[in-house]
XYZ file of C-alpha atoms in Angstrom:
473
model
C 0.143 -0.159 -0.059
C 1.186 3.420 -1.152
C 1.898 5.960 1.963
C 0.445 9.283 1.999
C 2.859 12.306 0.751
C 0.437 15.050 1.380
C -2.892 15.064 3.189
C -5.178 18.016 3.481
C -8.424 17.802 5.813
C -11.003 20.542 5.921
C -8.633 23.699 4.695
C -10.476 26.978 4.824
C -8.377 30.258 4.109
C -10.108 33.671 3.179
C -7.136 36.244 1.628
C -8.315 39.599 0.247
C -11.632 39.796 -1.928
C -10.846 37.356 -4.732
C -8.935 34.553 -2.873
C -10.277 31.877 -0.584
C -11.057 28.211 -0.143
C -13.708 26.336 1.403
C -13.392 22.937 3.155
C -10.376 21.894 0.549
C -9.489 18.368 1.611
C -7.254 16.201 -0.640
C -4.592 13.390 -0.466
C -1.457 12.801 -2.676
C 0.191 9.268 -2.451
C 3.848 8.660 -3.103
C 4.281 8.560 -6.902
C 1.325 10.370 -8.108
C 1.154 12.803 -10.506
C -1.964 15.147 -9.890
C -3.373 18.153 -11.922
C -4.976 21.031 -10.418
C -7.838 22.402 -12.604
C -9.912 25.576 -12.306
C -10.504 29.108 -13.653
C -8.453 31.933 -12.307
C -9.256 32.464 -8.453
C -11.044 28.820 -8.503
C -8.590 28.286 -5.400
C -5.921 26.150 -7.287
C -3.512 28.768 -7.362
C -3.902 29.820 -3.574
C -3.849 25.989 -2.607
C -0.251 25.910 -4.203
C 0.818 29.248 -2.527
C -0.002 27.837 0.762
C 1.689 24.523 -0.256
C 4.674 26.377 -1.268
C 4.797 28.406 2.266
C 4.159 31.717 0.285
C 1.160 32.496 2.595
C 1.781 33.723 5.878
C -1.300 31.916 7.514
C -1.366 30.644 10.835
C -1.598 26.864 10.085
C -1.870 25.077 13.655
C -5.474 25.496 13.532
C -5.395 23.515 10.220
C -4.823 20.302 9.252
C -1.931 19.592 6.896
C 0.388 16.384 6.806
C 3.476 15.854 5.075
C 4.879 12.531 5.182
C 2.042 11.714 8.183
C 3.570 14.671 9.931
C 1.194 17.804 10.685
C 2.331 20.756 9.838
C 2.193 24.181 11.978
C 4.413 26.798 9.951
C 4.683 28.131 6.410
C 8.282 27.422 6.759
C 7.793 23.777 7.326
C 5.782 23.704 3.907
C 8.312 25.534 2.022
C 11.236 23.022 3.380
C 9.071 20.141 1.906
C 8.077 21.440 -1.569
C 10.298 22.106 -4.833
C 8.702 24.133 -7.728
C 9.675 23.685 -11.146
C 9.132 26.602 -13.316
C 10.921 28.455 -16.260
C 12.172 30.797 -14.085
C 14.580 28.531 -12.260
C 16.954 28.746 -15.080
C 17.589 32.154 -15.023
C 21.133 31.576 -13.615
C 22.477 29.264 -16.364
C 26.031 29.794 -15.985
C 26.588 27.180 -13.457
C 27.698 23.547 -13.983
C 25.142 20.995 -13.285
C 26.637 20.009 -10.187
C 26.749 23.516 -9.033
C 23.209 23.799 -9.725
C 21.977 20.818 -7.716
C 24.417 21.166 -4.839
C 24.840 24.650 -4.199
C 21.610 25.578 -2.673
C 21.314 24.203 0.748
C 23.467 26.245 3.126
C 25.245 23.252 3.731
C 26.980 22.675 0.271
C 28.408 26.249 0.046
C 31.426 24.913 1.911
C 31.956 22.715 -1.014
C 32.275 25.743 -3.485
C 35.919 25.664 -2.565
C 36.066 21.908 -3.228
C 34.400 21.535 -6.519
C 35.988 18.197 -7.338
C 34.167 16.678 -4.196
C 31.088 18.420 -5.286
C 30.818 16.836 -8.807
C 31.875 13.602 -7.721
C 29.165 13.662 -5.074
C 26.472 14.603 -7.730
C 27.898 12.568 -10.122
C 27.381 9.346 -7.624
C 23.651 10.621 -7.067
C 22.915 10.985 -10.727
C 24.427 7.500 -11.151
C 22.360 6.129 -8.371
C 19.320 7.189 -10.151
C 20.224 6.430 -13.709
C 20.335 9.668 -15.014
C 22.930 10.113 -17.701
C 23.600 13.883 -17.642
C 27.295 15.215 -17.446
C 27.424 17.233 -14.216
C 30.600 19.327 -14.929
C 28.367 20.622 -17.869
C 26.913 24.053 -18.032
C 23.379 24.571 -17.368
C 23.120 26.950 -20.491
C 24.239 24.096 -22.800
C 21.647 21.402 -21.649
C 18.396 20.875 -23.661
C 15.151 22.026 -22.058
C 14.069 18.814 -21.253
C 17.401 17.941 -19.434
C 17.454 21.021 -17.494
C 13.860 20.036 -16.307
C 15.211 16.610 -15.147
C 18.027 17.999 -13.529
C 15.444 19.983 -11.533
C 13.741 17.119 -10.584
C 17.200 15.487 -9.196
C 17.649 18.503 -7.459
C 14.481 18.276 -5.626
C 15.694 14.462 -4.527
C 18.945 15.774 -3.457
C 17.220 18.258 -1.153
C 15.023 15.852 0.157
C 11.857 17.264 -0.852
C 8.616 15.430 -0.468
C 6.166 17.578 -3.252
C 6.910 18.529 -6.576
C 5.007 21.591 -7.935
C 5.211 21.811 -11.645
C 4.150 25.729 -12.530
C 5.701 25.665 -16.112
C 4.284 25.962 -19.795
C 7.252 24.116 -21.094
C 8.227 26.615 -23.615
C 10.836 25.283 -25.952
C 9.267 21.750 -25.675
C 6.890 19.551 -28.215
C 4.490 17.123 -26.810
C 6.830 14.215 -27.243
C 9.638 16.221 -25.016
C 6.919 16.808 -22.378
C 6.124 12.855 -22.319
C 9.392 12.143 -22.064
C 9.746 14.544 -18.717
C 6.652 12.843 -17.467
C 8.179 9.250 -17.773
C 11.442 10.734 -16.240
C 9.487 12.248 -13.112
C 7.320 8.964 -12.722
C 10.551 6.967 -12.587
C 12.523 9.322 -10.293
C 10.018 10.015 -7.409
C 8.681 6.685 -6.761
C 8.573 6.162 -3.177
C 9.508 9.657 -2.631
C 7.241 12.561 -3.325
C 4.320 13.141 -4.919
C 3.849 15.469 -8.018
C 1.332 18.659 -8.384
C 0.972 19.920 -11.792
C -0.735 23.479 -11.735
C -0.267 24.590 -15.649
C -1.885 27.143 -17.841
C -1.681 24.606 -20.708
C -4.310 21.891 -21.372
C -1.755 19.924 -23.123
C 0.617 19.730 -20.266
C -1.895 18.963 -17.725
C -3.197 16.392 -20.190
C 0.297 14.480 -20.625
C 1.319 14.702 -17.201
C -1.528 14.197 -14.988
C -2.835 10.629 -13.746
C -5.409 12.496 -11.721
C -7.359 15.594 -11.646
C -8.303 17.810 -8.797
C -10.774 20.204 -9.899
C -11.528 23.497 -8.281
C -14.230 25.928 -8.614
C -15.209 29.286 -6.266
C -12.902 28.144 -3.444
C -14.164 24.584 -3.476
C -12.862 21.210 -4.857
C -15.544 19.885 -7.019
C -14.377 16.654 -8.617
C -11.395 14.746 -7.811
C -10.960 11.847 -10.360
C -8.478 9.915 -12.839
C -7.992 11.605 -15.710
C -9.538 9.198 -18.113
C -12.820 9.994 -16.252
C -12.936 12.964 -18.026
C -14.387 12.352 -21.548
C -13.781 15.330 -23.528
C -13.445 19.255 -22.993
C -17.568 19.910 -22.528
C -17.427 17.249 -19.845
C -14.443 19.272 -18.021
C -16.704 22.228 -18.609
C -19.091 21.169 -16.522
C -16.994 21.130 -13.244
C -15.059 24.265 -13.804
C -17.830 26.440 -15.021
C -21.328 27.527 -13.818
C -24.205 27.318 -16.114
C -24.199 31.112 -16.612
C -20.422 31.064 -17.528
C -21.152 28.089 -19.863
C -23.363 30.106 -21.631
C -21.061 32.875 -21.966
C -18.206 30.963 -23.326
C -20.589 29.234 -26.093
C -21.269 32.682 -27.009
C -17.369 33.221 -27.448
C -16.970 30.067 -29.124
C -19.613 30.463 -31.482
C -18.043 33.844 -33.179
C -17.451 32.897 -36.695
C -14.463 33.957 -39.087
C -16.218 35.416 -41.999
C -15.387 36.003 -45.339
C -15.362 39.781 -46.529
C -14.982 42.234 -49.198
C -11.537 43.288 -50.050
C -9.926 39.887 -48.225
C -6.853 38.947 -49.479
C -5.337 42.352 -49.920
C -1.774 42.651 -48.674
C -1.252 44.869 -45.699
C 2.187 44.013 -44.506
C 5.038 42.313 -46.216
C 8.233 41.768 -44.731
C 11.209 41.209 -47.040
C 14.787 39.431 -45.923
C 13.973 37.747 -43.140
C 16.404 35.422 -41.762
C 15.087 32.140 -39.821
C 16.922 29.879 -37.651
C 17.909 27.451 -40.362
C 19.794 30.533 -42.141
C 17.311 30.700 -45.384
C 16.264 34.087 -46.308
C 12.249 34.314 -46.689
C 9.493 36.803 -47.475
C 6.628 37.046 -45.999
C 2.841 38.868 -47.104
C 0.076 39.310 -44.291
C -3.184 39.905 -45.910
C -6.263 41.859 -44.748
C -8.352 39.378 -42.414
C -5.600 36.800 -42.556
C -4.454 34.904 -39.286
C -1.111 33.707 -39.412
C 0.602 31.510 -36.635
C 4.412 31.182 -36.407
C 5.789 28.393 -34.261
C 9.152 28.691 -32.550
C 10.113 26.130 -29.927
C 13.638 28.016 -29.199
C 12.222 31.089 -26.993
C 15.180 33.424 -27.769
C 14.272 32.766 -31.564
C 10.499 33.292 -30.727
C 10.874 36.598 -29.067
C 13.475 37.820 -31.677
C 10.772 37.237 -34.417
C 8.035 38.909 -32.660
C 10.666 41.837 -31.738
C 11.422 42.259 -35.555
C 7.751 41.919 -36.745
C 6.342 44.257 -34.559
C 9.127 46.802 -35.131
C 10.313 46.874 -31.242
C 13.766 46.010 -32.542
C 15.558 47.418 -35.367
C 16.513 45.150 -38.094
C 18.728 46.904 -40.899
C 18.859 44.053 -43.670
C 14.914 43.924 -43.426
C 12.364 46.087 -45.577
C 9.025 45.988 -44.751
C 5.997 47.011 -47.002
C 3.312 48.790 -44.848
C 0.050 49.808 -46.888
C 1.831 49.964 -49.857
C 4.412 52.136 -48.414
C 8.086 50.480 -48.549
C 10.125 51.522 -45.395
C 13.869 50.045 -45.610
C 15.529 49.808 -41.985
C 12.163 51.017 -40.515
C 12.204 52.393 -37.037
C 9.302 52.017 -34.757
C 7.816 55.048 -35.642
C 6.848 53.820 -39.169
C 4.974 50.697 -37.795
C 3.042 53.159 -35.196
C 2.103 55.158 -38.046
C 0.744 52.511 -40.126
C -1.165 51.555 -36.990
C 0.816 47.994 -36.408
C -0.027 47.053 -32.734
C 1.762 44.329 -30.807
C 0.821 42.750 -27.362
C 3.741 40.941 -25.816
C 2.442 40.463 -22.031
C -1.442 39.210 -22.496
C -3.409 39.230 -19.416
C -0.214 41.083 -17.642
C -0.810 44.057 -15.472
C 2.024 45.634 -17.886
C -0.463 45.743 -20.697
C -3.008 47.897 -18.828
C -2.204 51.135 -16.695
C -2.309 50.583 -12.878
C -4.264 53.335 -11.087
C -6.530 53.982 -14.189
C -10.125 52.597 -14.438
C -11.152 50.283 -17.070
C -13.124 52.891 -18.849
C -9.919 55.070 -19.265
C -7.762 52.528 -20.400
C -10.117 51.638 -23.081
C -10.230 55.434 -24.060
C -6.495 56.384 -23.740
C -6.039 55.557 -27.894
C -8.449 58.373 -28.837
C -7.455 60.988 -26.027
C -6.133 63.941 -28.014
C -3.672 64.905 -24.846
C -1.796 61.633 -25.977
C -0.729 61.003 -29.833
C -1.012 57.592 -31.228
C 2.681 57.489 -31.637
C 3.317 58.244 -28.192
C 0.855 55.834 -26.731
C 2.189 52.833 -28.770
C 6.095 53.562 -28.713
C 6.034 54.026 -24.809
C 4.300 51.098 -23.734
C 6.753 50.476 -20.699
C 6.801 54.035 -19.974
C 3.061 54.709 -20.205
C 1.939 55.027 -16.643
C 4.611 57.399 -15.970
C 3.717 59.485 -18.970
C 0.023 59.650 -18.047
C 0.925 60.861 -14.715
C 2.630 63.943 -16.197
C 0.394 64.503 -18.871
C -3.152 64.079 -17.586
C -2.177 64.422 -13.902
C -3.263 62.438 -11.139
C -6.771 64.165 -11.002
C -7.850 62.332 -13.809
C -6.878 59.004 -12.211
C -10.121 56.785 -10.824
C -8.737 55.144 -7.781
C -12.019 53.225 -6.924
C -12.034 51.487 -10.036
C -8.207 50.720 -10.751
C -7.457 48.199 -13.518
C -4.875 46.500 -11.232
C -7.217 45.411 -8.968
C -9.173 43.268 -11.866
C -8.714 39.680 -12.550
C -6.554 38.090 -15.695
C -9.654 37.592 -17.627
C -10.868 41.296 -17.341
C -7.215 42.469 -18.035
C -7.299 40.649 -21.167
C -10.719 42.092 -22.294
C -9.361 45.602 -21.383
C -6.305 44.931 -23.573
C -8.047 43.535 -26.469
C -11.055 45.812 -26.547
C -8.601 48.524 -26.442
C -7.225 47.824 -29.166
C -10.416 46.776 -30.980
C -11.417 50.461 -30.709
C -7.996 51.660 -32.000
C -8.594 49.468 -35.064
C -5.449 48.533 -35.996
C -4.259 47.318 -39.788
C -1.604 44.807 -37.965
C -2.212 43.114 -34.542
C 0.885 41.085 -33.361
C 0.419 38.706 -30.419
C 3.149 37.016 -28.325
C 1.962 33.899 -26.588
C -1.247 35.323 -25.943
C -2.765 32.359 -24.218
C 0.383 31.994 -21.712
C -1.807 33.193 -18.771
C -5.085 31.941 -19.984
C -7.729 29.610 -18.024
C -10.158 27.939 -19.838
C -12.606 31.101 -20.403
C -9.452 33.298 -21.095
C -8.829 31.254 -24.092
C -12.214 31.613 -25.349
C -11.866 35.511 -24.767
C -8.577 35.781 -26.882
C -9.842 33.603 -29.616
C -13.220 35.253 -30.215
C -10.991 38.794 -30.130
C -8.636 37.151 -32.627
C -11.490 36.381 -34.934
C -13.024 39.716 -34.551
C -9.814 41.421 -35.291
C -9.384 39.149 -38.219
C -13.350 40.000 -39.433
C -12.824 43.790 -39.413
C -9.851 43.474 -41.719
C -6.610 43.307 -39.564
C -4.067 40.960 -40.246
C -3.098 39.160 -37.282
C -0.058 37.712 -36.542
C 0.539 34.962 -33.447
C 3.908 34.041 -32.576
C 3.907 30.678 -30.128
C 5.616 27.640 -29.290
C 2.990 25.171 -30.056
C -0.159 24.558 -31.825
C -2.142 24.579 -28.779
C -5.508 26.812 -29.260
C -4.429 28.045 -32.827
C -4.776 25.188 -34.941
C -8.508 26.056 -35.527
C -8.249 29.487 -36.112
C -5.057 29.962 -38.187
C -5.047 30.589 -42.197
C -1.175 29.251 -42.060
C 0.628 27.826 -39.283
C 4.570 28.282 -40.533
C 7.440 26.532 -38.275
C 10.492 28.964 -38.284
C 13.148 25.964 -37.101
């Protein structure tokens, strides 16, 4: 009989207006990989924060057990949990041995005994059957290898719960499956795993069981194969009114229109990662998706196509006008709009109301050029130009949920009526409703005549709306 790794009994917590849990009870056994599902503010993210020790809540009155031992302090939870996220790999100049062994304070003395550290870590890798060199740099590993090293690091530090909060950028489905198989082998007898990802694909490929949250409660615990399809899952995730709203969003259709097929944007001389030079036409009302697994390639493509990065070797044609070595102001004048952080407060103006966010592009006090070209400086610029008296503190956009921010961001640009809309990983922060909102707006932009360009790692969510899907690798 497998032992319990985590048990939570009747956990009830309220933190602020939008985050609460009511009578949360769950159990994760050794070797289990459990996916947490739910909309934004459903309770799944708050549960993960509590398990990670991020919430400074008095735990003595709660019933949380790890390995059969009752937990009374957030620090005890933090000591038992390891989180896998893309942000783990920011320090990439360390060797594998340093990354694994130099985190716990007891190992810092070994910084002066590098050979001994490498021998210890190499032996540990050998015992686990992991064939990754410990003297190589983290930056030279594949995305799959980095994440396997992270699992080994969790075992090295004797963690009991592995929380996977990763969209697995740079990894296709086969690599994600390989990661899941490696995790399953490595955690046997020692750990349990929680998968808390925004990606339906990641949740489906890695989870054996689902715990489904809704409005701060757990509404279903089941094996993955119990969920027959997306409609079956929606019954647990959404209420009746929300299901109707989602159906309305999903039913919005792409339409053929007069003038469709007319080029509005052309890029000439774009060098792909293969080294080949390509020209691309983007047509009125067309939706084109570029797929790039490599994060640097993906971001570079977005920066060039949106005009945010100068590319002297590229020519672009915007509305029949040819620009050589175009700068960002040329793109702005031709109404090329780009969104890099969909659902983030970086795309709205904190302290201003939702209505003010929608109206900013049409305010005569701020030109379109200033508005688009200074996205990272806009909050300060607005304070200088409009003055604090015009800010509505009682309806601040930064108090809104992720889906509301997505709505504001896309509605604002829909009002602006761009000729070209460029989106970078637009579904990265989306829950089930967020995906429907973004897809609905993409279709609305295309129906109005905008050329829509999407840049992503995988085909997830775009295969049914794209006119073209282009792999750049």
